[in-house]
XYZ file of N, CA and C in Angstrom:
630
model
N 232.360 156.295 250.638
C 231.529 156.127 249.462
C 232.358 156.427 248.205
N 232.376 155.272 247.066
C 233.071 155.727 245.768
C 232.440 156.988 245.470
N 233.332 157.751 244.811
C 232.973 158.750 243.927
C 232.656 158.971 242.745
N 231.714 158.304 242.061
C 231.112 158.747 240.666
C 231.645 159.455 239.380
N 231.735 158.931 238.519
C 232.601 159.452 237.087
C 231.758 161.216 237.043
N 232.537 161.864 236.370
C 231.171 162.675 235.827
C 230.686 162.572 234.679
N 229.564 163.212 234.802
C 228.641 163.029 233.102
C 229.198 163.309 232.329
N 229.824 162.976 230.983
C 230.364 163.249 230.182
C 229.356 164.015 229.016
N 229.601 165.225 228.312
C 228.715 165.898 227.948
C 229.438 166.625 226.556
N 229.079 165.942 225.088
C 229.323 167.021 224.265
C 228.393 168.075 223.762
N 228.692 169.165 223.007
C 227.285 169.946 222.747
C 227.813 169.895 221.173
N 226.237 170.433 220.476
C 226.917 170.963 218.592
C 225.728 171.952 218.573
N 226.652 172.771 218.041
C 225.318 173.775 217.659
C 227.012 174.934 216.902
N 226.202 175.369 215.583
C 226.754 176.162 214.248
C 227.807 177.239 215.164
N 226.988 178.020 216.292
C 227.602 179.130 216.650
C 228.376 179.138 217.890
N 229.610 178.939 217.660
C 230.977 178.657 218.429
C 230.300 179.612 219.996
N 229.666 180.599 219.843
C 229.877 181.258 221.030
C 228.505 180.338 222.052
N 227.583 179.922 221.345
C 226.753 178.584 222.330
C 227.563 177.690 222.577
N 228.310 177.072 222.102
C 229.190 176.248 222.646
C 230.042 176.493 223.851
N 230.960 177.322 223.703
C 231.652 178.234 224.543
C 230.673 178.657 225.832
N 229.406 179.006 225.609
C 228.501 179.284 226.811
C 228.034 177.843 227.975
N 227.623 176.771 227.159
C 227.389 175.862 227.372
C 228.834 175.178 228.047
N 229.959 175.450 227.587
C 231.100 174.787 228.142
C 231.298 175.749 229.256
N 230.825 176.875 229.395
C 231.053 177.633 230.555
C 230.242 177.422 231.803
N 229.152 177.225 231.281
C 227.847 176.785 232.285
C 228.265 175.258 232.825
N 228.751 174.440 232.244
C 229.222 173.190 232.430
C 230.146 172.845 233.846
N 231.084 174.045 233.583
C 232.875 173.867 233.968
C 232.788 174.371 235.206
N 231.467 174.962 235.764
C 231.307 175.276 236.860
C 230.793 174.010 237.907
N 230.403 172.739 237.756
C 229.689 171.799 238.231
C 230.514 170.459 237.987
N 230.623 170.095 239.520
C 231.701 168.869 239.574
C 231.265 167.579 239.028
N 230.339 167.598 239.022
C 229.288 165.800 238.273
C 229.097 165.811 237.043
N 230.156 167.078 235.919
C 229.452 167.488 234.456
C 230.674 167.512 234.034
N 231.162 166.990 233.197
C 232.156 167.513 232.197
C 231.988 167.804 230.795
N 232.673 168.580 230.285
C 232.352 168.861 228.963
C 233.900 168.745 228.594
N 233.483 167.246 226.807
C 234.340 166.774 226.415
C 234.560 167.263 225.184
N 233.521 167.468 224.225
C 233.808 168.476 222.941
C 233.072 168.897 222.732
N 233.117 169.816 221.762
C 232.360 170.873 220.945
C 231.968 170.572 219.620
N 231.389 170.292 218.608
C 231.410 170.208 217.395
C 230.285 170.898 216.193
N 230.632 171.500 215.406
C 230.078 172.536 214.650
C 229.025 172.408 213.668
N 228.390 170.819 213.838
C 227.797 170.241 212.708
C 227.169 169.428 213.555
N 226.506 168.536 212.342
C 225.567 167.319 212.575
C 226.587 165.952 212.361
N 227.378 166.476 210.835
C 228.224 165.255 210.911
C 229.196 164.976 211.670
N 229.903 166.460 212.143
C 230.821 165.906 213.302
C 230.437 165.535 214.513
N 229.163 166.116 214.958
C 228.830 165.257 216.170
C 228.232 163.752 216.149
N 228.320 163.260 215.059
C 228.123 161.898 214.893
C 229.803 161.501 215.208
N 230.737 161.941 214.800
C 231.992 161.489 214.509
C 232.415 161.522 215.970
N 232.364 163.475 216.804
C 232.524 163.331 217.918
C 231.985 161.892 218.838
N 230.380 161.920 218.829
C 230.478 160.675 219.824
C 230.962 159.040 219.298
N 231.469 159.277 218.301
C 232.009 157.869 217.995
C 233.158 157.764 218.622
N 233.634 159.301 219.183
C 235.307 159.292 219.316
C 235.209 158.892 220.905
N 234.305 160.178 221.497
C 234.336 159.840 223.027
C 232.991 159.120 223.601
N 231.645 158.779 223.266
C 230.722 158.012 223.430
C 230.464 158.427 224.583
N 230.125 159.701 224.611
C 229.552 160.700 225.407
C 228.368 160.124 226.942
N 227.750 160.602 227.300
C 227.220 160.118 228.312
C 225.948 160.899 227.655
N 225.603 162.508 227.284
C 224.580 162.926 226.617
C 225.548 164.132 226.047
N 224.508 164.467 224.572
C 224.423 165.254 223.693
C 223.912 165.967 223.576
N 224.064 167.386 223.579
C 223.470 168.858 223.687
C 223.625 168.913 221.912
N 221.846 169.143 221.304
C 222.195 168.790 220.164
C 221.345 169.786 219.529
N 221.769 171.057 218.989
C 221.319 171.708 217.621
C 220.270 171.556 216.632
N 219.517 171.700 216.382
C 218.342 171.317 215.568
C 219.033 171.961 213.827
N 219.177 173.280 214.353
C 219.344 173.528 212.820
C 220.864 173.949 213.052
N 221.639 173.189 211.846
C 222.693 173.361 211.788
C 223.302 173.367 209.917
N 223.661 173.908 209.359
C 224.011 173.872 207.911
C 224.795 172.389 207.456
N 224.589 171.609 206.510
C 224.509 170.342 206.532
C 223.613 169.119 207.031
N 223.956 168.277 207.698
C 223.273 167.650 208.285
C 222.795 168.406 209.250
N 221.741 168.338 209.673
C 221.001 169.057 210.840
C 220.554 168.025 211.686
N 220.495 168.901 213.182
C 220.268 167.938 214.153
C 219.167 166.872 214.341
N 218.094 166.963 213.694
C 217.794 165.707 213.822
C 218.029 164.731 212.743
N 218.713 164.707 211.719
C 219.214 163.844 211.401
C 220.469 163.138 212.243
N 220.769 164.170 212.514
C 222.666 163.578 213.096
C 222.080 162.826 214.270
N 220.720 162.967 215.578
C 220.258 162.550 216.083
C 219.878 160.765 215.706
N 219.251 160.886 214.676
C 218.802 160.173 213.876
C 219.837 159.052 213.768
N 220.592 159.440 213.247
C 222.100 158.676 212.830
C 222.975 158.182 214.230
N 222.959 159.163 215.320
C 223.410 158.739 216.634
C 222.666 156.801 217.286
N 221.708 157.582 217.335
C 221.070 156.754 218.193
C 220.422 155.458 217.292
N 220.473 155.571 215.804
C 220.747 154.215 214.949
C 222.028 153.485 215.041
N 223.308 153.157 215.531
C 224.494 153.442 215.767
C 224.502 153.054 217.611
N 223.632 154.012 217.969
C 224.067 153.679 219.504
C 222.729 153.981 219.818
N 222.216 152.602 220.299
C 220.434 153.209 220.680
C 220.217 153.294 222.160
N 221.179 153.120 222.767
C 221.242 154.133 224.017
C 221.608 155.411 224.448
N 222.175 155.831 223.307
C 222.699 157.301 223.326
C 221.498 158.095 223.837
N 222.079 159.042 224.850
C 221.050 160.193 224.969
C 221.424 161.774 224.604
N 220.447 161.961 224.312
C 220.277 163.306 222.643
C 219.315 164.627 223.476
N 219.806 165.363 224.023
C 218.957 166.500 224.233
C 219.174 167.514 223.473
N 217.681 167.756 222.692
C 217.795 168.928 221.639
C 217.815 170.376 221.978
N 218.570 171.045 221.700
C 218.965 172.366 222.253
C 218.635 172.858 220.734
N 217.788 174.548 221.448
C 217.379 175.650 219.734
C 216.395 176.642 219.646
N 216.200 177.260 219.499
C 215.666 178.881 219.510
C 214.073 178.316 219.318
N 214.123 177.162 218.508
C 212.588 176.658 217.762
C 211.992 176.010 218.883
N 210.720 176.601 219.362
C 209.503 176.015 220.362
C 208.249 175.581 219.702
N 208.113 175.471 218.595
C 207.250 174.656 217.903
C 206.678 173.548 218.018
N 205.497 172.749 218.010
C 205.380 171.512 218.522
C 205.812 170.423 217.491
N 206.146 171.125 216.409
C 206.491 170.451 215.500
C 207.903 170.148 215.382
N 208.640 170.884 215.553
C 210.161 171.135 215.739
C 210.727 170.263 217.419
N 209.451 170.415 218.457
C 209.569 168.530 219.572
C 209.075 167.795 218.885
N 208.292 167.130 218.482
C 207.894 166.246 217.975
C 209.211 165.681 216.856
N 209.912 166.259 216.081
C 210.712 165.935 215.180
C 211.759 165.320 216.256
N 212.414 166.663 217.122
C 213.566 166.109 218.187
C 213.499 164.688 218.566
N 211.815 164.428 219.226
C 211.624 163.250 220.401
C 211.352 161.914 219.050
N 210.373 162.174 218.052
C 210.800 161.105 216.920
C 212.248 160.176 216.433
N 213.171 161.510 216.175
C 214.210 161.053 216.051
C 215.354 160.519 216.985
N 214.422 160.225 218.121
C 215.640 159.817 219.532
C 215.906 160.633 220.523
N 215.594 161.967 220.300
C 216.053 162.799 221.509
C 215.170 162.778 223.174
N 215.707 162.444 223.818
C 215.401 162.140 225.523
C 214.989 163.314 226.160
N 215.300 164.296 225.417
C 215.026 165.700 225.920
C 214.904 167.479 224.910
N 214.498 168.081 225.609
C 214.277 168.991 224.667
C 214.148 170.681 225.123
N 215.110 171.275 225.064
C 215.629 172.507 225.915
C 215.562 173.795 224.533
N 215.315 174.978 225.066
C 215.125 176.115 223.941
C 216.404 176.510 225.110
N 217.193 177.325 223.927
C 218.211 178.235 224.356
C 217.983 179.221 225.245
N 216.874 180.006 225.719
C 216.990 180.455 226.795
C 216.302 180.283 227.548
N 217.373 178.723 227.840
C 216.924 178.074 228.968
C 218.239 177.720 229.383
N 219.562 177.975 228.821
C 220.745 177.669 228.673
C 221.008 178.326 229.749
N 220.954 177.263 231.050
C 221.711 177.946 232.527
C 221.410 176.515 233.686
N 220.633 177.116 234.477
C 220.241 175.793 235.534
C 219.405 174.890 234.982
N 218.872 175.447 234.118
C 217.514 174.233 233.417
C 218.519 173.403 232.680
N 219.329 173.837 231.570
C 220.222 172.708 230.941
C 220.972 171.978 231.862
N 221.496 171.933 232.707
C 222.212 171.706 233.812
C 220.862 170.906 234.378
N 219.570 171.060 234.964
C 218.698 169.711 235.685
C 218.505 168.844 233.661
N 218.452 169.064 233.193
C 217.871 168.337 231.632
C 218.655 167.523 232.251
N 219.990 168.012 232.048
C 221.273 167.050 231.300
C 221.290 165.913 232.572
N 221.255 165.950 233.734
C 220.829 165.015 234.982
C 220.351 164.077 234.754
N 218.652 164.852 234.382
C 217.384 164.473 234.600
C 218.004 163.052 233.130
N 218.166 163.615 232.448
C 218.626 162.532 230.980
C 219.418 161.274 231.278
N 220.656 161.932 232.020
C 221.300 160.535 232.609
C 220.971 159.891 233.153
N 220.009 160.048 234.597
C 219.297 159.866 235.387
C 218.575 158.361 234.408
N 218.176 158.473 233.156
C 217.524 157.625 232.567
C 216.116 158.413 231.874
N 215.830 159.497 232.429
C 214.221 160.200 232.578
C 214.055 160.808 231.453
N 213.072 161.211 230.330
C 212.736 161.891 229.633
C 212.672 163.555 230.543
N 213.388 164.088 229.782
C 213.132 165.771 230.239
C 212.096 166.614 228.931
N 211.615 167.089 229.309
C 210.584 168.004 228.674
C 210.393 169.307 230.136
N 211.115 170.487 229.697
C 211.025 171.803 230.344
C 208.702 171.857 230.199
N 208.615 172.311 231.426
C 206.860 172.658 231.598
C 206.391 173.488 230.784
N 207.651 174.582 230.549
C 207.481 175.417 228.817
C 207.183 174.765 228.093
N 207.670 173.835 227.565
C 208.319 172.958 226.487
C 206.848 172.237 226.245
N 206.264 171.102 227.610
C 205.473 170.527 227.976
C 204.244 171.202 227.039
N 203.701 172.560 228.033
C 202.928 173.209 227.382
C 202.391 173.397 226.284
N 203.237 173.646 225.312
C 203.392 173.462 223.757
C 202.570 172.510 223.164
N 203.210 171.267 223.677
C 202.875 170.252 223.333
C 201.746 169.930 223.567
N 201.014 169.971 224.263
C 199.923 169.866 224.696
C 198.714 170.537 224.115
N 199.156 171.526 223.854
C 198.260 172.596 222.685
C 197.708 172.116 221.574
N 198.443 171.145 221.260
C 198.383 170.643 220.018
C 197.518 169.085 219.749
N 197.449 168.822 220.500
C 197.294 167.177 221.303
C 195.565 166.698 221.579
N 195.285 165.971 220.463
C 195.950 164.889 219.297
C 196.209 165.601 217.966
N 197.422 164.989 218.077
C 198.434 165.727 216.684
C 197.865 165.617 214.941
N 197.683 165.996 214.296
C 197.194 165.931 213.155
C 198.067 166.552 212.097
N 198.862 165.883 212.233
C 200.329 166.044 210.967
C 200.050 166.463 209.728
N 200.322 167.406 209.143
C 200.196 167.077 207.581
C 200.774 166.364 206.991
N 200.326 165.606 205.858
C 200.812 164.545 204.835
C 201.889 165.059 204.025
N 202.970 164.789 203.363
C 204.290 165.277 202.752
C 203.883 166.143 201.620
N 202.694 165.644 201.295
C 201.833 166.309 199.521
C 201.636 167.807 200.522
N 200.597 167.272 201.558
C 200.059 168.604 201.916
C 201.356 169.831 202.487
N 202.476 169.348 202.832
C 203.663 169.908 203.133
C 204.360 170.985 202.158
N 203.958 170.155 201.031
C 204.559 170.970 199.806
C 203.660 171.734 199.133
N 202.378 171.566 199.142
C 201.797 172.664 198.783
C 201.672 173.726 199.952
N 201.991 173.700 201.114
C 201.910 174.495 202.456
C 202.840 175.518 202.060
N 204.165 174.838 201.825
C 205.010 175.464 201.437
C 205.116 176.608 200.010
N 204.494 175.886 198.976
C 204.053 177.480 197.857
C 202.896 177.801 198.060
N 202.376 178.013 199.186
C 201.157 178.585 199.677
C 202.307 179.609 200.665
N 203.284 179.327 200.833
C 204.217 180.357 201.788
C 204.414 180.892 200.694
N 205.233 180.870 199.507
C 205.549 181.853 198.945
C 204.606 182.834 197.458
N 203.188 182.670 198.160
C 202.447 183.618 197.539
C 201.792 182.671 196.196
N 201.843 181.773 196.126
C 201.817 180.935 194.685
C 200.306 180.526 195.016
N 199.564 180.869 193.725
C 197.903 180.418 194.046
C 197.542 179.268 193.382
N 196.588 178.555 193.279
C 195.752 177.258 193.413
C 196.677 177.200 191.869
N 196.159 177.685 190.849
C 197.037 177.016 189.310
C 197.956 177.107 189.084
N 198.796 177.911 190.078
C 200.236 178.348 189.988
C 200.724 177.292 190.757
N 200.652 176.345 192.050
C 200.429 175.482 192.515
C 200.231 174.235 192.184
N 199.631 173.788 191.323
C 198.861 172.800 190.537
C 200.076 172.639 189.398
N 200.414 173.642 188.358
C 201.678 173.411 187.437
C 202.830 173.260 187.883
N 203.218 173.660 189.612
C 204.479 173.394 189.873
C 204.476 172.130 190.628
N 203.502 171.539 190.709
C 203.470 170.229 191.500
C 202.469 168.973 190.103
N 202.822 169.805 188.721
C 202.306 169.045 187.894
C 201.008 167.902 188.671
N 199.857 168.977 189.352
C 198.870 167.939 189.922
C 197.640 169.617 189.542
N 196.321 168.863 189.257
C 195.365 169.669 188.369
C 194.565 170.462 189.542
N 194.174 171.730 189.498
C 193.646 172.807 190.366
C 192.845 171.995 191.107
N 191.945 171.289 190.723
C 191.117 170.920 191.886
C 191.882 170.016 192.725
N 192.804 169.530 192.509
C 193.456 168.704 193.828
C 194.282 169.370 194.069
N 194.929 170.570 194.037
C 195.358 171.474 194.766
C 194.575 171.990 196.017
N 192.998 172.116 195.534
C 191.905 173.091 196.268
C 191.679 171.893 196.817
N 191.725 170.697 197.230
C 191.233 169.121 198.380
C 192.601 169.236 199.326
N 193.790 169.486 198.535
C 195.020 169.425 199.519
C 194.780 170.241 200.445
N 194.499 171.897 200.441
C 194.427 173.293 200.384
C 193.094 173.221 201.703
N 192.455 172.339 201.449
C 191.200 172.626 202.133
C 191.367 172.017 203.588
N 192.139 170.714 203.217
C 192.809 169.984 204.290
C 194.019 170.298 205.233
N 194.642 171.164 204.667
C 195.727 172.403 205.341
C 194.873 172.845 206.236
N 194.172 174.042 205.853
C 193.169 174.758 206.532
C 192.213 173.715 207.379
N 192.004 172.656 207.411
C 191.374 172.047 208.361
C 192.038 171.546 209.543
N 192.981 171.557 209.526
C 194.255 170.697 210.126
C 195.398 172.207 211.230
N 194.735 172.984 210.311
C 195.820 174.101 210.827
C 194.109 175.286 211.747
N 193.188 174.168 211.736
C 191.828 175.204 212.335
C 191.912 176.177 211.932
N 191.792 176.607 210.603
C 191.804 178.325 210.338
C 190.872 178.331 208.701
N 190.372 179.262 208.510
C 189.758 179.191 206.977
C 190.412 180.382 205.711
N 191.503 180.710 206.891
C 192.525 181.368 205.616
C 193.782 181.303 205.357
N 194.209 181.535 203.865
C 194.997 180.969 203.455
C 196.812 181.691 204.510
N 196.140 183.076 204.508
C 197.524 183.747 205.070
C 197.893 183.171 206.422
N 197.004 183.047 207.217
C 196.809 182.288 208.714
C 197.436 181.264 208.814
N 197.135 180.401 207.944
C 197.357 179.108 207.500
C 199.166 178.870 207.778
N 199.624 179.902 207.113
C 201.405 180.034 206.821
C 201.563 180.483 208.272
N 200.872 181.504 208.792
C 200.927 182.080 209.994
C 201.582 180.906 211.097
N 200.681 180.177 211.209
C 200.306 179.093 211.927
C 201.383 178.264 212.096
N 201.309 177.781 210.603
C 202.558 176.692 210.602
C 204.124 177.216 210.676
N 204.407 178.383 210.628
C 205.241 179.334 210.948
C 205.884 179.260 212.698
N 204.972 179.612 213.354
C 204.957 179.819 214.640
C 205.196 178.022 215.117
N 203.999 177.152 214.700
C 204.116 175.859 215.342
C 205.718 175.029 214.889
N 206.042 175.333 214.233
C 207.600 174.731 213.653
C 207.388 173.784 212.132
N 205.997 174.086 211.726
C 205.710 173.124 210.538
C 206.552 173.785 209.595
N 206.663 174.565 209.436
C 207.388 175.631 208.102
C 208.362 176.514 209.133
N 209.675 176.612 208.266
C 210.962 177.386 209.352
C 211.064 178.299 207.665
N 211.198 179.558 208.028
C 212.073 180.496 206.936
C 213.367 180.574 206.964
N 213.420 180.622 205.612
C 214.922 179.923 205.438
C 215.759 181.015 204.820
């Protein structure tokens, strides 16, 4: 029986020592190779232009381009590329962004062992991977009720303490359509207060502190 290439596998993620872990977890398994490392969003666009990887262990938040853009940009470019998002963020909002922008799969860092190792398979394989963790999440949420980009930005100076007219002058839009945006947050996020509200979208991946 021929013997089979192995998977060719780069990862990106900011902190050299995930990489290094991930190339360690790798180097142990004869059907996996790991071809580079790269520290960004833009170089892992560049990386798989160089080696045209088999799948991508891919960073969500990274300084610069961030992973789902660089995702984004991959798989516009190469729309067979497969993109598994690797990242601390379990939010349903933060999958939903991954699997929007192309990603085939979707792994939280500590999961970084045998589970990345069946993903990365399961991906080549052709298969959407979603960890039953992961799954879960998602499901919580389901049918999704997005906020609108307006309602995003007032979500957001509703994070940093800013009230209905304070709100209204920084989004040059008049108190009462602050209080229709505001009302629709809170409907969307099932809660009738404002602190909850941040709570919420905090935890689900709608809002990341920065």
């Amino acid at each position: 029986m021929e013997e089979r290439p192995p998977i060719r596998v780069v990862a990106a993620d900011d902190h050299p020592l995930i990489r290094a872990g991930i190339e360690a977890v790798i180097g142990d398994e004869p059907d996996i190779e790991f071809v580079g490392g790269a520290a960004s969003g833009e170089a892992a666009v560049e990386l798989f232009r160089m080696h045209r990887p088999d799948v991508v262990l891919m960073d969500l938040r990274m300084p610069g381009m961030g992973g789902v853009e660089a995702t984004r940009a991959i798989v516009a470019e190469f729309p067979e590329a497969r993109v598994v998002a690797v990242t601390t963020y379990g939010g349903d909002e933060d999958i939903y962004r991954a699997l929007e922008a192309g990603a085939r799969g979707y792994v939280l860092k500590d999961m970084l062992g045998a589970e990345v190792l069946n993903v990365i398979r399961s991906v080549f394989a052709g298969h959407r991977a979603i960890p039953p963790e992961v799954a879960a999440r998602l499901a919580e949420h389901t049918p999704r009720t997005p906020l609108t980009e307006r309602e995003l930005e007032v979500l957001r100076l509703m994070a940093r303490g800013l009230s209905n007219p304070q709100i209204g002058r920084a989004l040059m839009r008049a108190e009462e359509t602050v209080k229709v945006h505001v009302k629709h947050i809170l409907e969307k996020l099932d809660t009738d207060d404002r602190t909850a509200a941040v709570t919420i979208a905090l935890q689900r991946g709608i809002l990341h502190l920065e």
